[in-house]
Coordinates of C-alpha atoms and ligand atoms in Angstrom, one line a residue:
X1 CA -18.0 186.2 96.9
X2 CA -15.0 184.3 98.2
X3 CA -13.8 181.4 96.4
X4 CA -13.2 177.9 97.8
X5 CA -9.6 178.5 96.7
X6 CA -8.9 182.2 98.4
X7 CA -10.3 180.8 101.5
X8 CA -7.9 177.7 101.5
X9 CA -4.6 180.2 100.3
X10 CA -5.3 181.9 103.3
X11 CA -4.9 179.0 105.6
X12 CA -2.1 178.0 103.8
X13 CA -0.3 181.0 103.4
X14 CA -0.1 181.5 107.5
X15 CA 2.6 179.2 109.3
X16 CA 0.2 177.7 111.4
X17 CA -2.9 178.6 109.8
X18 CA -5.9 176.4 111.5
X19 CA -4.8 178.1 115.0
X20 CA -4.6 181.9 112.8
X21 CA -7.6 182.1 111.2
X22 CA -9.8 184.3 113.5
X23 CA -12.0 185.9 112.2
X24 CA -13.9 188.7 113.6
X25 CA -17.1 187.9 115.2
X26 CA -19.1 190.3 113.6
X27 CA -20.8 187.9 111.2
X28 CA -17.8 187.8 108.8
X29 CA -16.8 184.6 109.4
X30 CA -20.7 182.9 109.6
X31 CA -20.8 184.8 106.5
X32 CA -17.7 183.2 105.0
X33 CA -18.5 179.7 106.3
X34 CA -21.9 180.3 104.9
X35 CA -20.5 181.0 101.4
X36 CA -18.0 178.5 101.6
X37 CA -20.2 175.8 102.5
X38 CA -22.9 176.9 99.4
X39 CA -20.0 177.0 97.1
X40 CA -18.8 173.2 98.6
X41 CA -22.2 171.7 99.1
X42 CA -23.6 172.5 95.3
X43 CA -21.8 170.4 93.1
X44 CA -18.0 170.3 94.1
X45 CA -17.2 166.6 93.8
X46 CA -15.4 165.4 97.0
X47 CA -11.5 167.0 97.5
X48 CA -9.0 166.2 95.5
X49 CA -5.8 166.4 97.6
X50 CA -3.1 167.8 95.6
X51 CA 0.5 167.1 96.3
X52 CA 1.6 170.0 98.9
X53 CA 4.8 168.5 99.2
X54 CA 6.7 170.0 102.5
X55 CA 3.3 172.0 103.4
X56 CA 1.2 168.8 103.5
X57 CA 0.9 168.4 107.0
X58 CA 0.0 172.1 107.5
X59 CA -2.0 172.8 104.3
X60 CA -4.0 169.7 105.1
X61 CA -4.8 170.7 108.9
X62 CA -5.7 174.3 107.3
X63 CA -8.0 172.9 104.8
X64 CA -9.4 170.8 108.1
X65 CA -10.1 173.7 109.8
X66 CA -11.9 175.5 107.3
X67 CA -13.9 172.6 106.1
X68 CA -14.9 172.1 110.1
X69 CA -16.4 175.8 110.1
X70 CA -18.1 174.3 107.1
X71 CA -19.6 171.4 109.0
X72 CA -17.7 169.0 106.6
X73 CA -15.1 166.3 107.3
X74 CA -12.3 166.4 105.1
X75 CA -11.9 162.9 103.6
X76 CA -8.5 161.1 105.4
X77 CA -5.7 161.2 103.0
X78 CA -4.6 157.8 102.3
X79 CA -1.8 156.3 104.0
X80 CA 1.4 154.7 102.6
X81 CA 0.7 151.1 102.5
X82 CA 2.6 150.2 105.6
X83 CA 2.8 146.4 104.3
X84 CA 2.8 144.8 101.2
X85 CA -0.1 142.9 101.6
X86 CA -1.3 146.5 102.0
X87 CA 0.4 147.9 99.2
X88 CA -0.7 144.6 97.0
X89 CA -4.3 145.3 98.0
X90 CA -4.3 148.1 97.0
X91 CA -2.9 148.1 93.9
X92 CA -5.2 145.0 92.8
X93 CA -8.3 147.3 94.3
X94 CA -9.4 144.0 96.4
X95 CA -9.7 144.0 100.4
X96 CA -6.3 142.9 102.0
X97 CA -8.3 139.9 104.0
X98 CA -8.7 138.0 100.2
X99 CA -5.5 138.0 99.4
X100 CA -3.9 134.7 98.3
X101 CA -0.4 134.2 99.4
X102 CA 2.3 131.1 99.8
X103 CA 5.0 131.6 102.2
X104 CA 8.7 129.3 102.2
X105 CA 10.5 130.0 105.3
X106 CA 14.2 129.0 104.4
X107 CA 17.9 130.0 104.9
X108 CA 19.2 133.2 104.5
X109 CA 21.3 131.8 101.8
X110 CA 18.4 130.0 100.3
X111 CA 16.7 133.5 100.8
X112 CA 19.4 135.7 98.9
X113 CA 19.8 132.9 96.2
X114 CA 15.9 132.6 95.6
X115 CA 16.1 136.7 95.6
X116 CA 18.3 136.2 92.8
X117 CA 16.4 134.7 91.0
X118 CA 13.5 136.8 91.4
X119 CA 15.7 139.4 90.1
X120 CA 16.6 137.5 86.8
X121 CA 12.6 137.8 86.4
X122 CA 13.0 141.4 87.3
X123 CA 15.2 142.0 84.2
X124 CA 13.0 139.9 81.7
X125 CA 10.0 142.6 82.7
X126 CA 12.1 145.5 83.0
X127 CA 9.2 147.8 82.3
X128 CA 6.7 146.0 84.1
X129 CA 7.4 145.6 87.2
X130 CA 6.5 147.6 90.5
X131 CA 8.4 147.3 93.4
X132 CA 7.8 148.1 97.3
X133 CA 9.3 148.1 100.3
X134 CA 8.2 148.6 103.5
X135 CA 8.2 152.2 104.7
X136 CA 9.9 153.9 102.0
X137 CA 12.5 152.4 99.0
X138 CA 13.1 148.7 99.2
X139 CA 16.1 147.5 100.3
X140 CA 18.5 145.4 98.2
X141 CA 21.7 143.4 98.8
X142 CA 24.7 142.6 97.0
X143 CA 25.2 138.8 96.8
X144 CA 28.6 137.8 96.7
X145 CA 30.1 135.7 93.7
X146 CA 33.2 134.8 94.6
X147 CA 35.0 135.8 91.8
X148 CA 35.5 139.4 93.3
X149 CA 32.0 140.5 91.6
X150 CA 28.7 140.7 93.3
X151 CA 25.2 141.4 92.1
X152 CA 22.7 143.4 94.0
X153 CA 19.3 141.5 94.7
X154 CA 16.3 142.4 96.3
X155 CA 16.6 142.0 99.9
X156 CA 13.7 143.1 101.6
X157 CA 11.0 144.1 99.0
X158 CA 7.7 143.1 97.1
X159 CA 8.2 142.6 93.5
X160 CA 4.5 142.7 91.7
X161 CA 4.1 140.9 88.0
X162 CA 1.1 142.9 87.0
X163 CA -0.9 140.0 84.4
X164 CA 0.5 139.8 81.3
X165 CA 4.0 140.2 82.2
X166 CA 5.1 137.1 84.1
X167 CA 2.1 135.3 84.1
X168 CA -1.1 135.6 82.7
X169 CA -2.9 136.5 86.1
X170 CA -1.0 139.2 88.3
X171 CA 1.3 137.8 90.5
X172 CA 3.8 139.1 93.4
X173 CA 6.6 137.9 95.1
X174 CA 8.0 139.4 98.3
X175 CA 11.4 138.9 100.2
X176 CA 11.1 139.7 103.5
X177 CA 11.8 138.3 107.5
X178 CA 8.9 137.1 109.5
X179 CA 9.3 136.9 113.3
X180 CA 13.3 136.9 112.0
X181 CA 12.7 134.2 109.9
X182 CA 14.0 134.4 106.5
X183 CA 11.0 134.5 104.0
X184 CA 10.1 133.8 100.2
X185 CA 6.2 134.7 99.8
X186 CA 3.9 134.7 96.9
X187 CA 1.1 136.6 96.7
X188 CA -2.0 136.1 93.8
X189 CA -5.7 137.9 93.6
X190 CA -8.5 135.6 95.2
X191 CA -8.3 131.8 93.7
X192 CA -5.2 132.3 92.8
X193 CA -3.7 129.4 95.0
X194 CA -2.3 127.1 93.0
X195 CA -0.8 129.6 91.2
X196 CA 0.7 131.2 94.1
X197 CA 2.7 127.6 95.1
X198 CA 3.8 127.6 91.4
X199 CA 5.2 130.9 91.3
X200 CA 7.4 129.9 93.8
X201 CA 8.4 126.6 92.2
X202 CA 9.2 128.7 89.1
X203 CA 11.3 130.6 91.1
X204 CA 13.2 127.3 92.3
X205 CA 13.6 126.4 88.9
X206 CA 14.8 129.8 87.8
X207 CA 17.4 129.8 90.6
X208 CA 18.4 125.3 90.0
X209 CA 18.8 126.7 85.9
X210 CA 20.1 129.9 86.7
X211 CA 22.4 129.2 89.7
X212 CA 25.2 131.7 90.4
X213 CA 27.2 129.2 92.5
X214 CA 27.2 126.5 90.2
X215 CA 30.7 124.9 89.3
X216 CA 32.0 127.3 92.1
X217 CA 33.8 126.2 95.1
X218 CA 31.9 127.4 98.4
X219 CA 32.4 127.0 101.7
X220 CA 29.6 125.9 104.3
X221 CA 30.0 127.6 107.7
X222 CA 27.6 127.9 110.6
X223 CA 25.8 131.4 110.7
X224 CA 23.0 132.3 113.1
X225 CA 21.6 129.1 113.4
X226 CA 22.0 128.1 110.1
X227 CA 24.1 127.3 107.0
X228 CA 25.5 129.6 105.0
X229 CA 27.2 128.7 101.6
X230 CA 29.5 131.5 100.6
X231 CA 32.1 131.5 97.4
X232 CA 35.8 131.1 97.9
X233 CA 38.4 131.9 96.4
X234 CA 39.9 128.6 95.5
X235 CA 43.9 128.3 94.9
X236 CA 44.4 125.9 92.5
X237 CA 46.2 122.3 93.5
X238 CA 47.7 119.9 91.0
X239 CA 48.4 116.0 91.4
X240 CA 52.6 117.8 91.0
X241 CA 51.7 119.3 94.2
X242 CA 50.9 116.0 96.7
X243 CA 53.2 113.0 96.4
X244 CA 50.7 109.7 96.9
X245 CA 51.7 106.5 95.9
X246 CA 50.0 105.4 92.0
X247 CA 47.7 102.7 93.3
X248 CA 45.9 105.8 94.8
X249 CA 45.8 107.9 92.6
X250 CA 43.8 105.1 90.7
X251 CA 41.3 105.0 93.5
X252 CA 41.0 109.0 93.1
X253 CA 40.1 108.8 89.3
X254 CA 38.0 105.8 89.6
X255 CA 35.9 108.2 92.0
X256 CA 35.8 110.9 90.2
X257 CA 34.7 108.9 87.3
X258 CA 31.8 108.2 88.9
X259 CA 30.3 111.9 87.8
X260 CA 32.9 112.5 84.9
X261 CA 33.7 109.7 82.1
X262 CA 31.0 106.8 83.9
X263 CA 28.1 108.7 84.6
X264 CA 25.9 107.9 81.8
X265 CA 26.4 104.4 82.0
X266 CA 25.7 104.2 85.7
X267 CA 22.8 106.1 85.4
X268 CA 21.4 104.0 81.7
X269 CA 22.0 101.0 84.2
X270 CA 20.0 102.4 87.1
X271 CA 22.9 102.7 89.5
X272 CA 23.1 106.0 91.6
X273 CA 26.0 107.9 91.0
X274 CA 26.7 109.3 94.1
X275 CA 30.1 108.1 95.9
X276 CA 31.5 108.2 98.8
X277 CA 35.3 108.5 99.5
X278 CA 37.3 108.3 103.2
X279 CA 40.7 109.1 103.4
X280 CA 42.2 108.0 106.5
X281 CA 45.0 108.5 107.7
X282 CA 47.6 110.2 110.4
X283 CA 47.8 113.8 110.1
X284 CA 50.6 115.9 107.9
X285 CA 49.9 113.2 105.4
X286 CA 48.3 115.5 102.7
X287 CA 44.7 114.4 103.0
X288 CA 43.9 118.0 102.9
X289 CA 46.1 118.5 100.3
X290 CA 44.4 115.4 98.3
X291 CA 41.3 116.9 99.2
X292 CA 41.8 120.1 97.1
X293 CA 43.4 118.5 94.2
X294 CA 40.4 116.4 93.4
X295 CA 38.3 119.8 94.3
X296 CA 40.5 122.0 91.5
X297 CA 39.5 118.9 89.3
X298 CA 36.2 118.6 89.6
X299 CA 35.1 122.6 90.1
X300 CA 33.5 123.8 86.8
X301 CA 31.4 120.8 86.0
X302 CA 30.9 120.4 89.8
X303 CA 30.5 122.6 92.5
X304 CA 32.8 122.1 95.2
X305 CA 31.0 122.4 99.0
X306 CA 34.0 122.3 101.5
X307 CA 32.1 121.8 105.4
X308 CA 33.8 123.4 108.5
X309 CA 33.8 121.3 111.4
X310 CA 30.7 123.4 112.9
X311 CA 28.6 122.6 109.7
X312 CA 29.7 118.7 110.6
X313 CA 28.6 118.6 113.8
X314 CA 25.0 120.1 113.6
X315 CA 24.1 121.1 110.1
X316 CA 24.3 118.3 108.1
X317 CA 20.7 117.9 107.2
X318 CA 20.5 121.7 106.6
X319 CA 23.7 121.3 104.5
X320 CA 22.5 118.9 101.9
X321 CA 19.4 120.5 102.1
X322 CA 21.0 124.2 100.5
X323 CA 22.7 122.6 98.0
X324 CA 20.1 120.5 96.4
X325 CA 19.4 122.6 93.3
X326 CA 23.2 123.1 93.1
X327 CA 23.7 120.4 90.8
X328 CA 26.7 117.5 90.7
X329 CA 28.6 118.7 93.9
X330 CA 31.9 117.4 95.3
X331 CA 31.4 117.9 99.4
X332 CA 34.6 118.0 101.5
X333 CA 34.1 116.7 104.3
X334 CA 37.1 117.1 106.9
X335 CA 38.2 115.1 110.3
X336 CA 34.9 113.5 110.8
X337 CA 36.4 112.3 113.6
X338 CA 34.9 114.9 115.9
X339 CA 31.1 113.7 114.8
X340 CA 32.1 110.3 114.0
X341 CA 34.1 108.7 116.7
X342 CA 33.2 105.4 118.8
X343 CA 32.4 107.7 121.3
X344 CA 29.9 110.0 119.7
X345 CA 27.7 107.0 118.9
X346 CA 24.0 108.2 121.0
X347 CA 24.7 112.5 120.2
X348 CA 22.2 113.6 118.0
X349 CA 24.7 114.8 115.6
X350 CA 26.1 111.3 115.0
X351 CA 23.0 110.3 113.8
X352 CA 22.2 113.3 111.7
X353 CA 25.5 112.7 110.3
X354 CA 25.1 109.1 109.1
X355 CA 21.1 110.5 108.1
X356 CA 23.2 113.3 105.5
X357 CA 25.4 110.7 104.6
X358 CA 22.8 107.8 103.8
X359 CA 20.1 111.0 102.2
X360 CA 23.6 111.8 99.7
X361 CA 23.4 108.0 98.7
X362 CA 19.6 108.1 97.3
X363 CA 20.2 111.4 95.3
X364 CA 22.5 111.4 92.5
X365 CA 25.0 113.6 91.3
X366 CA 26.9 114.2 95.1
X367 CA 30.6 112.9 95.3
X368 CA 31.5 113.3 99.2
X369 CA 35.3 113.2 100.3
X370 CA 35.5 112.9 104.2
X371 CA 39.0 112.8 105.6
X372 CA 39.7 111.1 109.3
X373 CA 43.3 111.2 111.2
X374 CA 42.1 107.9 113.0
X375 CA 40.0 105.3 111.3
X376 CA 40.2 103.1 114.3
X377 CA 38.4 105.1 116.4
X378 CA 35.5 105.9 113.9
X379 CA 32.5 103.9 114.6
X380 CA 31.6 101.3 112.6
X381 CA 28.2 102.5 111.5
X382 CA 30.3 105.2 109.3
X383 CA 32.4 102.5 107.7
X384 CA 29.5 100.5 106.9
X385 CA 29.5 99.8 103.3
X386 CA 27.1 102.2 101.5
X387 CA 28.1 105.0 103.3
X388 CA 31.5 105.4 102.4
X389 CA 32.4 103.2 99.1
X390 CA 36.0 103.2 99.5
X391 CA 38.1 104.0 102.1
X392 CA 41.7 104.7 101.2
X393 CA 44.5 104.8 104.0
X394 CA 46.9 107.3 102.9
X395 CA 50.4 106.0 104.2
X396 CA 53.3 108.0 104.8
X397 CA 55.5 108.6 102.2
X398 CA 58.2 105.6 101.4
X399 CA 61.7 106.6 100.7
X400 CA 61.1 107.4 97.1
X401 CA 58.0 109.9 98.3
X402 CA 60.1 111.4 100.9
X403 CA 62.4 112.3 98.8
X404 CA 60.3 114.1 95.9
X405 CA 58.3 115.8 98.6
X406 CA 61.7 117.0 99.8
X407 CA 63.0 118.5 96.3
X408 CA 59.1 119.9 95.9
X409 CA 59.9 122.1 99.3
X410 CA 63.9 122.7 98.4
X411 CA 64.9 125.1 96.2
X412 CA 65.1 123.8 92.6
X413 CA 68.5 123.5 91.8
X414 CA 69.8 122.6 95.1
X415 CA 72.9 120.6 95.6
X416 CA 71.8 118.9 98.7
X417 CA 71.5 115.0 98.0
X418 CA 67.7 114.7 98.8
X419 CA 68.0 110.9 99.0
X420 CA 70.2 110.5 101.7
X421 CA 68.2 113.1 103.4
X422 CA 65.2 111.5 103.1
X423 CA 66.7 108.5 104.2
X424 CA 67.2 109.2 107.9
X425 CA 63.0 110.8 108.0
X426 CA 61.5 107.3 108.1
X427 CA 58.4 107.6 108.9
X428 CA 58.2 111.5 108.6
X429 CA 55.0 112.8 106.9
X430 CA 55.1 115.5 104.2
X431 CA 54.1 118.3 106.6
X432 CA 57.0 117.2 108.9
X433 CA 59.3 117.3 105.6
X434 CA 58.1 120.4 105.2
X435 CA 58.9 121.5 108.5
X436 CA 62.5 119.7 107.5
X437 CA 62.7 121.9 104.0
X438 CA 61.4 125.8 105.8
X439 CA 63.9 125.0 108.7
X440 CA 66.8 124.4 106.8
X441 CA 66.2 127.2 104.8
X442 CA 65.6 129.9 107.8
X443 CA 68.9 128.7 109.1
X444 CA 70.8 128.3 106.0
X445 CA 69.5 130.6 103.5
X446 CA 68.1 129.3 100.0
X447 CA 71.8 129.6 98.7
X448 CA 74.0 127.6 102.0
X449 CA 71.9 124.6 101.9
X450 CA 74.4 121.7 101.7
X451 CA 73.6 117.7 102.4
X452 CA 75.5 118.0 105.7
X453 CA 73.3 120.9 106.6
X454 CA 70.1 119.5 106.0
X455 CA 70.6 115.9 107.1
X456 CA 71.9 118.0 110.5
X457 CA 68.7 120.0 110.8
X458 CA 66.4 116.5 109.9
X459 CA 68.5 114.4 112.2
X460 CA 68.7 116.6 114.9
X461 CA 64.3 116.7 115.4
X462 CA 65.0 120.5 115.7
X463 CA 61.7 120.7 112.8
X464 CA 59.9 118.8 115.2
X465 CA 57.1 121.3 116.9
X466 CA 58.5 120.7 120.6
X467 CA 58.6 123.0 123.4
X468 CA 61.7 125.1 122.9
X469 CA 64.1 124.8 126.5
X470 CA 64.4 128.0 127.9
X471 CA 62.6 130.5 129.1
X472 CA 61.7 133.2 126.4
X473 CA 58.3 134.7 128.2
Ligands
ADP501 N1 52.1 113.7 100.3 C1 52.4 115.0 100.3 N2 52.9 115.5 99.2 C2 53.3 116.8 99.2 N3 53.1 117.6 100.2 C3 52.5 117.1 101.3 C4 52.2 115.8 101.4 N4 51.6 115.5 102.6 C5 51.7 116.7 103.3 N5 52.2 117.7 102.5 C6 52.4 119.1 102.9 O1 52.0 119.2 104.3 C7 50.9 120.1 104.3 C8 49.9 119.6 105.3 O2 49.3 118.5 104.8 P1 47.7 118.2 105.0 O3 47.2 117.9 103.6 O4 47.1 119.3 105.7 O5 47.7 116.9 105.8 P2 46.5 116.1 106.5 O6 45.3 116.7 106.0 O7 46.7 114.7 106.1 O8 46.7 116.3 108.0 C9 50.4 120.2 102.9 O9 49.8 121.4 102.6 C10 51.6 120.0 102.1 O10 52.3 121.2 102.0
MG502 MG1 43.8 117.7 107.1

């Protein structure tokens, strides 16, 4: 009597054993079959398939063979789940067609920040959860912090919640690219819909109470058809560092005050206390500069957004969109200029510009600094008042401003008399004083500066970025 077993070590035991086992014709093999399929058809329950590792393939075409002498069809080993729906279906034993899911297409940032929030949830069930991703581990991605840390998130995977963990019922949530698109889908058993569109508000919430950019300064850039908010490092900027006459300075904290030392009483009074604040005026004059000084302020209770020019022209809607959640945010807006000029007036980016700028003024909580070298030529639709509250010109430096901008760029304890320097740069910006300052120092040295030297090198225009004669090429 041969066993079931014997029969199948055989097959196995042969490299390619469903084309070796020949038999002779002699009756042995009708005999075996025969016996085989007595043993098989009495009471063996249906095949278990135990785990052949590396031999699988082989040891299960063996087993085939065999079991076709028999007559009998081996049962087909399950597959991986190819997809989560797949793998979701079958873990909650329902048919794939029933299950409920809500899908959020959204940014790739939006994607990676809601994916960090899923994987805060991840760490509260740390021995709950099962995880899958499509065709073998699931992939995960560091996110990037800024502060020269990053945490890994999932990146493309299914997270499942089995019920009692998360939620009462079982609940998944998946991170994943449809068509390309950038997904956040949540997947329930049948009736589980209006739990499935909460799971994914949860998630919001998690990531708007949990956020990892908050009170970070980040920079908006254009990515793939998109926007993409990633942390910078931020150097810090001091009122020491820009000269600005006082009276502005005044407008600068009555500004800020509108999300620092007077928000509560706007808000108890039912005024927004959003802001808007355009600095105009011709370039070199620090608006920049301003700009990041008010940003070093206001990071930590705010988080600073600074916009390239890309983001400006056609991502404004997108922008404010990614950083609703973010809390009170300062966004830096710079040379609006190239969006809102008299000219632009009819692109579609002009008006999606003015549509961010009017959609800032209805929520609360979003300070926006826009610079522009030429306020004349802005249309009037962006000067309008309610778009921009207060629009300061920032003016050249006067004598006095020329001449601490000066000692800021000298070396400290120089002997040149900045005074009488400054005194022949009427007009000159701080960038150009700047220029004066480096100059006189790359032809001097730090230690042979003199006032004779320096008012040469400012009197002379050599600073100024000209064309140099002669033919260097
Ligand atoms: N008022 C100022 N006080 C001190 N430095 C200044 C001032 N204005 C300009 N600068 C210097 O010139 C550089 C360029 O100025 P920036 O802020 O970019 O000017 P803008 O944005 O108005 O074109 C600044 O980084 C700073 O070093
Ligand atoms: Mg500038």
């Amino acid at each position: 009597m041969v066993s079931v077993t014997t029969a199948i070590t055989v097959c196995m035991s042969h490299p390619r054993p469903e084309r070796s086992l020949t038999l002779p014709d002699d009756g042995a093999a009708s005999d075996l079959a025969d016996t085989l399929a007595t043993t098989l058809t009495a009471d063996l329950p249906e095949p278990v398939w135990p785990d052949f590792g590396d031999n699988d393939e082989d040891a299960r075409r063996a087993v085939a063979a065999v079991a076709a002498m028999l007559g009998r069809t081996i049962p087909e080993r399950p597959k991986d789940p190819r997809s989560s729906s797949e793998w979701l279906a079958r873990a909650w034993d329902i048919d794939e067609s029933v299950l409920v899911n809500v899908s959020r297409d959204m940014s790739r940032t939006l994607q990676r920040l809601h994916a960090y929030a899923l994987q805060r949830w991840i760490e509260r069930h740390p021995d709950d959860v099962a995880v899958f991703g499509p065709g073998g581990a699931p992939q995960r991605a560091a996110l990037d912090l800024g502060n020269g840390t990053s945490v890994s998130v999932p990146a493309v995977a299914t997270v499942l919640f089995p019920a009692g963990s998360a939620y009462e019922a079982p609940v998944a949530v998946e991170v994943a690219y449809r068509y390309g698109t950038p997904t956040v889908t949540a997947f329930t058993t049948p009736g589980g819909l209006a739990l499935a569109e909460q799971v994914l508000a949860d998630l919001t919430r998690t990531l708007e109470d949990e956020h990892p950019y908050r009170g970070g300064v980040l920079s908006a850039r254009a990515s793939t058809g998109a926007v993409e908010l990633t942390p910078v490092k931020h150097t810090v900027q001091v009122r020491g560092d820009v000269v600005l006459p006082a009276d502005l300075w005044h407008e600068v904290d009555l500004f800020c005050s509108s999300v620092t030392t007077r928000r509560d009483a706007l808000r108890a009074l039912g005024h927004t206390t959003s802001r808007g604040l355009l600095l105009a005026g011709k370039p070199g004059v620090g608006k920049t500069k301003l700009t990041r000084v008010i940003a070093t302020e206001l990071a930590g209770p705010l988080t600073v957004v600074l916009v390239t020019a890309e983001v400006l022209r056609t991502w404004m809607t997108e922008l404010y969109e990614e950083i609703r959640g973010l809390g009170p945010c300062l966004v830096v807006l710079e040379e609006i200029d190239s969006v809102a000029s008299k000219g632009s007036r009819g692109d579609t980016s002009f008006a999606e510009f003015l549509d961010a700028l009017d959609g800032t003024r209805s929520s609360d909580d979003v300070l926006t600094v826009a610079t522009t070298n030429d306020p004349e030529a802005l249309d009037p639709a962006v000067k309008r008042p309610g778009r921009f509250d207060t629009i300061i010109e920032v003016p050249p430096p006067d004598l006095a401003g020329r001449t601490e901008i000066l000692r800021l760029f000298l070396p400290p304890e120089t002997p040149v008399d900045v005074a009488l320097v400054a005194s022949y740069l009427d007009g000159a910006t701080g960038a150009d004083l700047r220029e004066v300052a480096r100059r006189s120092i790359l032809e001097h040295g730090p230690d042979g500066l003199t006032t004779d030297r320096v008012t040469d090198v400012a009197t002379s225009g050599r600073w100024k970025p000209a064309p140099v004669a002669g033919n260097y090429l």
